[in-house]
Tab-separated table of C-alpha atoms and ligand atoms in Angstrom:
chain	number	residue	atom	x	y	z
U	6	UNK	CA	-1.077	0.507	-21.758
U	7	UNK	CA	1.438	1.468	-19.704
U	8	UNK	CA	1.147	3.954	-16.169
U	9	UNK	CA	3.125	5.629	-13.508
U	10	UNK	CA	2.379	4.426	-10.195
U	11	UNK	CA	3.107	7.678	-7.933
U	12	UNK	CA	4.242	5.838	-4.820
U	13	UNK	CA	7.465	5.279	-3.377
U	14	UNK	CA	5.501	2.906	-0.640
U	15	UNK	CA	7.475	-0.337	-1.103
U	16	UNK	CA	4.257	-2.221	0.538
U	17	UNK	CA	1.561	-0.728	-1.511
U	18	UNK	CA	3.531	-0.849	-5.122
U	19	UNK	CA	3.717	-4.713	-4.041
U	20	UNK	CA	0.165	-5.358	-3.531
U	21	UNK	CA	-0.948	-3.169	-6.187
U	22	UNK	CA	0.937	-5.435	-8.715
U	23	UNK	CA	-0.252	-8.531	-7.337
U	24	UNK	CA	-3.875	-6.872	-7.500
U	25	UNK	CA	-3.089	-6.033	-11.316
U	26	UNK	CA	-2.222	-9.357	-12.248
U	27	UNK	CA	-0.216	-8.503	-14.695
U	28	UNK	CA	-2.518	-6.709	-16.909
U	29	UNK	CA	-0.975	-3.208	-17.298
U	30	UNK	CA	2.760	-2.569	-17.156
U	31	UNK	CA	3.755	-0.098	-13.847
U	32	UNK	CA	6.137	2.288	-14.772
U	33	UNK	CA	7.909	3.556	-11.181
U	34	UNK	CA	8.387	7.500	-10.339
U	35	UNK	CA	11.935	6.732	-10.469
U	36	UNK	CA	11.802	5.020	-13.777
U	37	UNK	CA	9.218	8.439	-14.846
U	38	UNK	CA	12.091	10.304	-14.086
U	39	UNK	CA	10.913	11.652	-10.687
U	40	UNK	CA	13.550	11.514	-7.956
U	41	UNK	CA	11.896	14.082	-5.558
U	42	UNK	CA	9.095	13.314	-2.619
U	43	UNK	CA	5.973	14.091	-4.246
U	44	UNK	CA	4.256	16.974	-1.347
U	45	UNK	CA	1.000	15.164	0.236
U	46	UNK	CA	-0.036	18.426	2.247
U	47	UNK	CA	-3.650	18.220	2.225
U	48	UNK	CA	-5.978	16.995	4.995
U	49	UNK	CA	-8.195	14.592	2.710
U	50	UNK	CA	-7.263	11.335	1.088
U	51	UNK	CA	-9.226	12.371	-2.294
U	52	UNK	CA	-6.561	16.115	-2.273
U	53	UNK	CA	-3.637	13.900	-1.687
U	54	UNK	CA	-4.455	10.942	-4.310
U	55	UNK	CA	-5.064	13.743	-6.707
U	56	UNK	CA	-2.139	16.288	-6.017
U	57	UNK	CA	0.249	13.093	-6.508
U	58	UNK	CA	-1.492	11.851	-9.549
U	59	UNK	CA	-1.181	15.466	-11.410
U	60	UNK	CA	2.075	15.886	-10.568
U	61	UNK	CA	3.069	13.318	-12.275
U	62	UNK	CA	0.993	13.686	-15.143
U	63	UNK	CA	1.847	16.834	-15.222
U	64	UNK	CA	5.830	16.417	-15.391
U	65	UNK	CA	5.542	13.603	-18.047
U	66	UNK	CA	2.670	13.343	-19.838
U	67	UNK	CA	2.313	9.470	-19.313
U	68	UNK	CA	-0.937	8.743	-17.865
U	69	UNK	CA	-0.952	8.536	-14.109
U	70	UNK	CA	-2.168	6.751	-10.986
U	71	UNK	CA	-1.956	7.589	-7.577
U	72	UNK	CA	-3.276	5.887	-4.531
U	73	UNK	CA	-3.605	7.836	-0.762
U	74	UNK	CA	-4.726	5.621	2.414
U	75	UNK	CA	-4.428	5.412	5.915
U	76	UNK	CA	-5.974	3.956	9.148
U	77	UNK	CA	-8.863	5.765	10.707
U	78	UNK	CA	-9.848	5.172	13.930
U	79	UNK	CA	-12.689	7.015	15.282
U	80	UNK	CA	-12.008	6.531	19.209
U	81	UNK	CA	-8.844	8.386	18.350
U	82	UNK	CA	-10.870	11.403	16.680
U	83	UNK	CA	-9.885	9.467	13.460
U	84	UNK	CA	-6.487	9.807	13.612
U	85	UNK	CA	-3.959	8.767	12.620
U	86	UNK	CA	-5.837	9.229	9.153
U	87	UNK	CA	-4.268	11.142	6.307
U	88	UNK	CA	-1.054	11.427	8.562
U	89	UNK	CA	-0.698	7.387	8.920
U	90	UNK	CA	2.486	7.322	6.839
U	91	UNK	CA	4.089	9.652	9.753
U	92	UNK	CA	1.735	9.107	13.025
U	93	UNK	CA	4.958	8.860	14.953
U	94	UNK	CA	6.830	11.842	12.820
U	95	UNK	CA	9.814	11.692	10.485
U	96	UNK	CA	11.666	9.465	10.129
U	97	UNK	CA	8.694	7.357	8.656
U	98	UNK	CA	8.559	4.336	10.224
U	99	UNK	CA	6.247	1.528	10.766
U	100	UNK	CA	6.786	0.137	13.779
U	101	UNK	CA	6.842	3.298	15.134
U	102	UNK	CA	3.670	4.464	14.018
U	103	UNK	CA	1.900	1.203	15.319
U	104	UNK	CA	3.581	1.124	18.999
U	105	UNK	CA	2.411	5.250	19.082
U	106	UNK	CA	-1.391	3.765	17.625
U	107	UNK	CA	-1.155	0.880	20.569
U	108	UNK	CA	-0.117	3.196	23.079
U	109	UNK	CA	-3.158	6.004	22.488
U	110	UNK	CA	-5.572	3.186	22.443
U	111	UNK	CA	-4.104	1.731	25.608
U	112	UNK	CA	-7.346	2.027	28.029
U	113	UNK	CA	-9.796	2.567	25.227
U	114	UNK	CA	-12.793	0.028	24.950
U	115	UNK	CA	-13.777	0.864	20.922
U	116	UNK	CA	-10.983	-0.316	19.535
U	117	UNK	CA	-12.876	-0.029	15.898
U	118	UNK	CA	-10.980	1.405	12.738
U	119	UNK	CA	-11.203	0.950	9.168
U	120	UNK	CA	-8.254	1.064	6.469
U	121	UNK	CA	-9.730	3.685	3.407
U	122	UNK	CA	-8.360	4.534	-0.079
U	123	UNK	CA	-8.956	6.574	-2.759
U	124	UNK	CA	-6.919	6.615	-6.554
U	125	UNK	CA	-7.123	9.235	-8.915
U	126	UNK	CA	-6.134	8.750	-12.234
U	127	UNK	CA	-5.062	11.324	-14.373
U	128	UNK	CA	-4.732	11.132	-18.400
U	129	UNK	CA	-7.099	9.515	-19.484
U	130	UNK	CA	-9.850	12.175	-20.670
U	131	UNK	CA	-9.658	13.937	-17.273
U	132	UNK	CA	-9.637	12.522	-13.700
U	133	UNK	CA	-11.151	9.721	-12.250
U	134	UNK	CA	-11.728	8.385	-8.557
U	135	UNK	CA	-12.119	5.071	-6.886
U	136	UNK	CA	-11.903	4.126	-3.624
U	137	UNK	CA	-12.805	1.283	-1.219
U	138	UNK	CA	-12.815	0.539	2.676
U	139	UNK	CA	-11.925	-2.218	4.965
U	140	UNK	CA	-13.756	-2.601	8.497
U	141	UNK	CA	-12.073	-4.160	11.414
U	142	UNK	CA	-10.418	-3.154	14.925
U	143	UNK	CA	-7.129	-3.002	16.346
U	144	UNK	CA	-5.318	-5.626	18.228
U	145	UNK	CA	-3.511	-5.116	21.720
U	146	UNK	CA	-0.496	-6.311	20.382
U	147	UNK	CA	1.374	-6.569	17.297
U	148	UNK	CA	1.337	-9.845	15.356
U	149	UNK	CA	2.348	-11.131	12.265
U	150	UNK	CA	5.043	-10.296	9.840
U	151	UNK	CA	3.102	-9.941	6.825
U	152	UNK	CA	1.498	-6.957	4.909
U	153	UNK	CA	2.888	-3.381	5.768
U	154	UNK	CA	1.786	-0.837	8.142
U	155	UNK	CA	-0.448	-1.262	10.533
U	156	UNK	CA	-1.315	-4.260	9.340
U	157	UNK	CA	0.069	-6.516	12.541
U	158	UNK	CA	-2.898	-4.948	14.889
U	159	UNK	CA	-4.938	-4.210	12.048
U	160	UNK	CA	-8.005	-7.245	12.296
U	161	UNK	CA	-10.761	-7.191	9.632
U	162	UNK	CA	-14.430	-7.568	10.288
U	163	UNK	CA	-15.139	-11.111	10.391
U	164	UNK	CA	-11.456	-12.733	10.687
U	165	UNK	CA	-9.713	-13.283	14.558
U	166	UNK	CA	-6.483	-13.051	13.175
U	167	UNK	CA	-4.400	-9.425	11.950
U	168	UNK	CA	-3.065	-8.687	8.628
U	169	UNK	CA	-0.110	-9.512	9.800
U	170	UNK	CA	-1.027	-13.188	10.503
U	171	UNK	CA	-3.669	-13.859	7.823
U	172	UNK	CA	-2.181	-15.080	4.610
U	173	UNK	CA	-1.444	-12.759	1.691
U	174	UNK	CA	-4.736	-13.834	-0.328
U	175	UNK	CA	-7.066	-12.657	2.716
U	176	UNK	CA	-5.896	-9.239	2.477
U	177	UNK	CA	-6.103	-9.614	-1.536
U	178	UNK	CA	-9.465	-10.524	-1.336
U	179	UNK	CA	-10.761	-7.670	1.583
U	180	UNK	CA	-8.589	-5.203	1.768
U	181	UNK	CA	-9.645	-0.832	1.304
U	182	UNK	CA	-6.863	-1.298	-1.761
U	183	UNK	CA	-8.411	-4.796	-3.210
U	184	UNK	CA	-12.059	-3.012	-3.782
U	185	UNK	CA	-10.523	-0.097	-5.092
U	186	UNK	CA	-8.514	-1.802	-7.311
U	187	UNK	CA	-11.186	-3.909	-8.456
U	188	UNK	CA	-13.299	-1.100	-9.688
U	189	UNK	CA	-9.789	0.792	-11.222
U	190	UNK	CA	-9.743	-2.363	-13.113
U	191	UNK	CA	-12.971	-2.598	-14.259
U	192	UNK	CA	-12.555	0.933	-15.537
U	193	UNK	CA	-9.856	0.303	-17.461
U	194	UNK	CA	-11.314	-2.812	-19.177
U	195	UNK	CA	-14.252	-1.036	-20.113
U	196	UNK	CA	-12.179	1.929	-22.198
H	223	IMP	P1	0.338	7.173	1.809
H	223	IMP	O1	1.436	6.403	1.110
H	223	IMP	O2	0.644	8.613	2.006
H	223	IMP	O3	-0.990	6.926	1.168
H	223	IMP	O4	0.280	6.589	3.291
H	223	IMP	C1	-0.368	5.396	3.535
H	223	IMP	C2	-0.097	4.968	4.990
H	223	IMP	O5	-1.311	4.445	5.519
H	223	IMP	C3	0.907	3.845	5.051
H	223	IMP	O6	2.226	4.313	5.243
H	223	IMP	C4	0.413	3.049	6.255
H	223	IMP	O7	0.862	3.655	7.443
H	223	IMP	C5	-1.099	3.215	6.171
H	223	IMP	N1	-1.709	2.155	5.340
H	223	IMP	C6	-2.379	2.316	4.171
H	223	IMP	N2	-2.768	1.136	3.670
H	223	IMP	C7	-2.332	0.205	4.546
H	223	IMP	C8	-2.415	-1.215	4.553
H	223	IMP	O8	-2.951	-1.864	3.649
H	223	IMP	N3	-1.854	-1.818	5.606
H	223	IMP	C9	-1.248	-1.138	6.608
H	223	IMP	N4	-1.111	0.175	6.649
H	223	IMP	C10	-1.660	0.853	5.610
């Protein structure tokens, strides 16, 4: 079976892949015929998974996933949260967001945060949610050049080391997007 993936987030769409191991074939927005920014405007990850799933669906037809995440870190009131893609404002940019995340933690003792996702798909007899989370606390400094994001201050529970530093198959194995994925997966087999 083939599925849109509705994300233009170059970091995700990698790790999703390598999460699907092949199994279903990803068909891109661009390739779906969808040019445009898909609008995220709600204040919950489960809204914005869905609103990108459906329009997708909607526009083509082709069954649909969609996956909306983001860093929450409760010292911080839980921000950056659903606005993580554009903490620091537009342009979107990475580093940006992470030296505005270091800077409002600067002074703060709870440095705790968790990565969360939820993916809707759409299509397939009606909608359908997973989602997963990953536990850990933010760094003082960036490190690391892999993952995406956050990901150089991002540590997970249990691990001394960020995302950034820790190699590709740590993340794989504990990240918010691995258990998510996991269950997607299994929900797919199962059909
Ligand atoms: P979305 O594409 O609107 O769901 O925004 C997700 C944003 O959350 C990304 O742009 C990152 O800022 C952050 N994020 C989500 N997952 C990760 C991750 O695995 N590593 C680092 N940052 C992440």
């Amino acid at each position: 079976m083939d599925m849109i993936l509705a994300s233009n987030n170059a970091g995700k769409i990698k790790e999703i892949n390598e999460l699907l191991e092949g199994r279903y074939k990803i068909i891109s927005l661009k390739e779906a015929g969808i040019e445009e920014e898909i609008p995220e405007p709600f204040f919950t990850f489960e809204e914005n998974a869905l609103a990108k799933a459906k329009y997708a669906y909607d526009r083509t037809g082709i069954v649909t996933f969609a996956e909306d995440s983001g860093l929450v870190v409760p010292a911080l009131n839980g921000e950056p949260g659903v606005f993580s893609a554009r903490y620091a404002g537009e342009p979107k940019s990475d580093l940006a967001n992470t030296e505005k995340l270091l800077k409002e933690l600067e002074g703060h003792t709870d440095r705790a945060a968790y990565y969360t996702t939820i993916i809707c798909l759409a299509g397939l007899g009606g909608l359908h949610y997973f989602s997963g989370k990953c536990e850990g606390h933010i760094a003082t400094e960036m490190r690391g050049e892999g993952g995406f994001g956050y990901d150089p201050v991002f540590i997970p529970a249990g691990y001394d080391q960020t995302f950034g530093e820790l190699p590709a198959a740590v993340k794989s194995a504990v990240s918010h997007r691995a258990k998510a994925m996991k269950d997607f997966i299994a929900f797919l087999a199962q059909l």
